[in-house]
Amino acid sequence: MDALSKNKIKWIRSLRLKKNRDAEGLFVVEGTKMVQEILATQLSLVECLVTTDESTDSEAVTYLTDIATMKSISGLSTPSSLLAVVRKPEFTDSKSSWTLALDGVQDPGNMGTIIRTADWFGITEIVCSQNTVDCFNPKVIQSTMGSIFRVHVKYEKLEDYFDADDRPVFGALLEGENMHSVEAPVRGILLMGNEGNGISESLVNSITHPIHIPGKGGAESLNVSVATGILLSKFCR
């Protein structure tokens, strides 16, 4: 097991930036549980490991460092003893019956929870507008709890995606039809909007079925990841 060099430290830190993750096709995974899951199921994607534990035993290239250095390269407030640099997974372009579309979701925690929730309901494809947060952002990865390896997240112009697809588009809008009154088809696209502004005006015309989640209390709105989970439970039974 080699010691982690200054060049490797600089390289790992550089992956905090999206442009570097895109250029290298790599991202960082932290947390003992997530890293161990990747080692067990996605070993071929692991570029290298960094550990503070001399007893770490892995087939992957492994570097040893101290706790202070791990803190300096970690994106977590409380770093774990294990970090992995991982290649971005490749997916075949196979559409499931339902696709989740995200328009401008910005919060990494929301994004990660949405990916994890989609995985729970069997969604294998999420298509995002170009201004949606990067799915390989370290905080997003942490929130996905490994689902990033099972859900294909891609970025493109949503108008073009909808135009090229013949499935109905269900959009979450305040003035939409009560979700409980809507009959769920076998296939479709669920469109969720930005945390503060909702779905962009330019996409409203692409929605074939505006829907909303009725509430009983006094809360002004629902968190987008919570709303996504409620609607997926409706459509992906």
XYZ file of C-alpha atoms in Angstrom:
237
model
C 0.000 0.000 0.000
C 1.600 3.271 -1.141
C 1.410 6.590 0.683
C -0.872 9.225 -0.841
C 1.348 11.695 -2.707
C 0.897 15.471 -2.991
C 0.024 15.089 -6.669
C -2.687 12.546 -5.843
C -4.063 14.862 -3.146
C -4.264 17.714 -5.648
C -5.892 15.423 -8.226
C -8.586 14.214 -5.827
C -9.331 17.778 -4.711
C -9.688 18.824 -8.355
C -12.633 16.429 -8.728
C -14.709 18.741 -6.547
C -15.228 20.804 -9.714
C -17.712 19.655 -12.349
C -15.436 20.600 -15.257
C -12.732 18.293 -13.919
C -15.168 15.455 -13.244
C -16.446 15.795 -16.814
C -12.948 15.935 -18.300
C -11.720 12.874 -16.398
C -14.956 10.894 -16.298
C -14.371 10.395 -12.579
C -16.031 11.329 -9.307
C -15.457 10.816 -5.581
C -17.446 8.523 -3.303
C -17.129 8.845 0.472
C -18.421 6.900 3.428
C -17.430 3.408 4.490
C -20.805 1.820 3.699
C -21.065 3.275 0.179
C -17.453 2.530 -0.703
C -17.737 -1.051 0.525
C -20.891 -1.538 -1.565
C -19.065 -0.268 -4.654
C -16.120 -2.566 -3.969
C -18.526 -5.492 -3.705
C -20.664 -4.715 -6.760
C -18.782 -2.249 -8.999
C -15.101 -3.054 -8.417
C -14.241 -2.562 -12.106
C -15.236 1.114 -11.834
C -12.940 1.892 -8.900
C -9.901 3.906 -10.004
C -8.349 3.949 -6.537
C -9.046 3.922 -2.809
C -7.741 6.229 -0.099
C -7.778 4.941 3.471
C -6.566 5.905 6.934
C -6.662 2.261 8.020
C -3.512 0.223 7.397
C -5.495 -3.013 7.611
C -7.660 -2.139 4.569
C -7.561 -5.076 2.159
C -8.818 -4.568 -1.390
C -8.086 -5.618 -4.955
C -8.284 -1.939 -5.946
C -5.227 0.326 -6.036
C -5.073 1.678 -2.478
C -3.280 4.663 -0.940
C -2.693 5.228 2.763
C -3.000 8.649 4.349
C -3.504 10.243 7.763
C -6.699 11.676 9.242
C -5.614 15.296 8.710
C -5.000 14.733 4.992
C -8.276 12.835 4.633
C -10.063 15.858 6.121
C -8.345 18.110 3.585
C -9.518 16.081 0.569
C -12.954 15.162 1.886
C -16.142 16.999 1.001
C -17.823 15.829 4.218
C -17.904 17.702 7.518
C -16.980 14.440 9.256
C -14.843 12.362 6.868
C -14.846 8.583 7.061
C -11.756 6.408 6.932
C -12.408 5.390 3.330
C -12.718 7.309 0.044
C -12.916 6.048 -3.527
C -12.265 7.677 -6.884
C -14.694 6.036 -9.281
C -15.299 6.052 -13.030
C -18.713 7.276 -14.127
C -20.976 4.309 -14.914
C -22.035 3.706 -18.511
C -25.626 2.855 -19.362
C -27.331 1.536 -22.455
C -30.042 3.795 -23.884
C -33.008 1.624 -22.956
C -36.168 3.409 -21.887
C -38.257 2.090 -19.039
C -42.020 2.523 -19.152
C -41.711 5.595 -16.920
C -39.064 8.310 -17.025
C -38.545 11.061 -14.474
C -37.731 14.530 -15.866
C -36.209 17.272 -13.693
C -36.313 20.955 -14.599
C -33.768 23.050 -12.740
C -33.523 21.150 -9.448
C -30.657 22.906 -7.658
C -30.193 21.461 -4.181
C -27.720 18.530 -4.100
C -29.552 16.899 -1.199
C -32.839 17.018 -3.086
C -31.204 15.652 -6.226
C -29.616 12.741 -4.405
C -32.843 11.872 -2.603
C -34.774 12.005 -5.888
C -32.311 9.596 -7.537
C -32.568 7.230 -4.576
C -36.380 7.462 -4.586
C -36.511 6.824 -8.338
C -34.379 3.719 -7.825
C -36.798 2.512 -5.132
C -39.735 2.767 -7.534
C -37.915 1.055 -10.401
C -37.177 4.161 -12.473
C -34.014 3.519 -14.482
C -33.805 6.820 -16.388
C -33.857 10.444 -15.230
C -33.557 13.190 -17.842
C -32.549 16.637 -16.588
C -32.463 20.161 -17.951
C -28.972 21.563 -18.436
C -29.364 23.851 -15.388
C -30.097 20.969 -13.002
C -27.384 20.271 -10.411
C -24.676 17.799 -11.488
C -25.590 14.283 -10.371
C -21.899 13.592 -9.613
C -21.642 16.477 -7.152
C -20.196 14.957 -3.929
C -23.259 15.905 -1.865
C -25.574 14.374 -4.475
C -23.543 11.153 -4.480
C -23.729 10.977 -0.689
C -27.523 11.343 -0.758
C -28.047 8.672 -3.441
C -26.706 5.924 -1.152
C -25.448 3.974 -4.178
C -28.459 4.484 -6.451
C -26.320 6.545 -8.852
C -24.992 3.204 -10.183
C -28.475 1.921 -11.007
C -30.218 4.995 -12.412
C -29.118 6.581 -15.694
C -29.113 10.366 -15.209
C -28.619 12.400 -18.375
C -28.778 16.077 -19.306
C -30.371 17.533 -22.416
C -32.846 20.096 -23.670
C -36.143 18.903 -22.227
C -38.292 20.459 -24.979
C -36.482 18.336 -27.563
C -36.723 15.221 -25.401
C -40.487 15.618 -24.997
C -40.986 16.374 -28.709
C -39.190 13.161 -29.677
C -41.156 10.993 -27.231
C -44.746 9.827 -27.658
C -45.450 9.183 -23.972
C -47.793 11.475 -22.011
C -46.086 14.098 -19.837
C -47.453 14.565 -16.321
C -46.270 17.875 -14.866
C -46.528 18.918 -11.217
C -48.377 22.260 -11.292
C -50.386 24.058 -8.602
C -53.339 24.435 -10.980
C -53.221 20.820 -12.144
C -55.791 18.085 -11.667
C -55.955 16.329 -8.299
C -53.521 13.394 -8.525
C -56.092 11.079 -6.936
C -58.493 11.717 -9.820
C -55.928 10.862 -12.484
C -55.777 7.380 -13.958
C -52.181 6.198 -14.106
C -51.195 4.900 -17.566
C -48.742 2.065 -18.091
C -46.084 4.424 -19.455
C -45.327 8.108 -19.220
C -43.000 10.903 -18.136
C -43.224 12.680 -14.773
C -41.883 16.253 -14.860
C -40.818 17.993 -11.635
C -39.683 21.602 -11.405
C -37.272 23.858 -9.566
C -37.506 24.171 -5.766
C -38.568 27.826 -5.791
C -39.961 28.506 -9.251
C -41.508 25.211 -10.290
C -41.612 24.146 -13.930
C -40.273 26.641 -16.496
C -42.861 28.516 -18.531
C -41.198 27.248 -21.700
C -42.017 23.649 -20.720
C -45.644 24.105 -19.666
C -46.904 23.560 -23.227
C -45.138 20.182 -23.300
C -47.241 18.952 -20.374
C -50.173 16.827 -21.522
C -51.525 16.191 -18.011
C -51.035 18.917 -15.356
C -51.423 17.415 -11.869
C -51.092 18.520 -8.259
C -50.857 16.904 -4.829
C -53.768 18.028 -2.637
C -52.914 19.071 0.915
C -54.956 19.349 4.097
C -52.759 21.459 6.352
C -51.351 24.968 6.193
C -47.949 24.303 4.611
C -47.346 26.478 1.562
C -45.625 23.783 -0.472
C -43.874 20.412 -0.460
C -40.164 19.755 -0.805
C -39.516 18.636 -4.396
C -38.000 15.313 -3.366
C -41.004 14.555 -1.130
C -43.426 15.540 -3.908
C -41.528 13.340 -6.368
C -41.835 10.363 -4.046
C -45.583 10.876 -3.621
C -46.179 11.093 -7.371
C -43.934 8.148 -8.203
C -45.901 6.060 -5.712
C -48.991 6.952 -7.763
C -47.580 6.128 -11.193
C -45.099 3.330 -10.492
C -47.168 0.779 -8.610
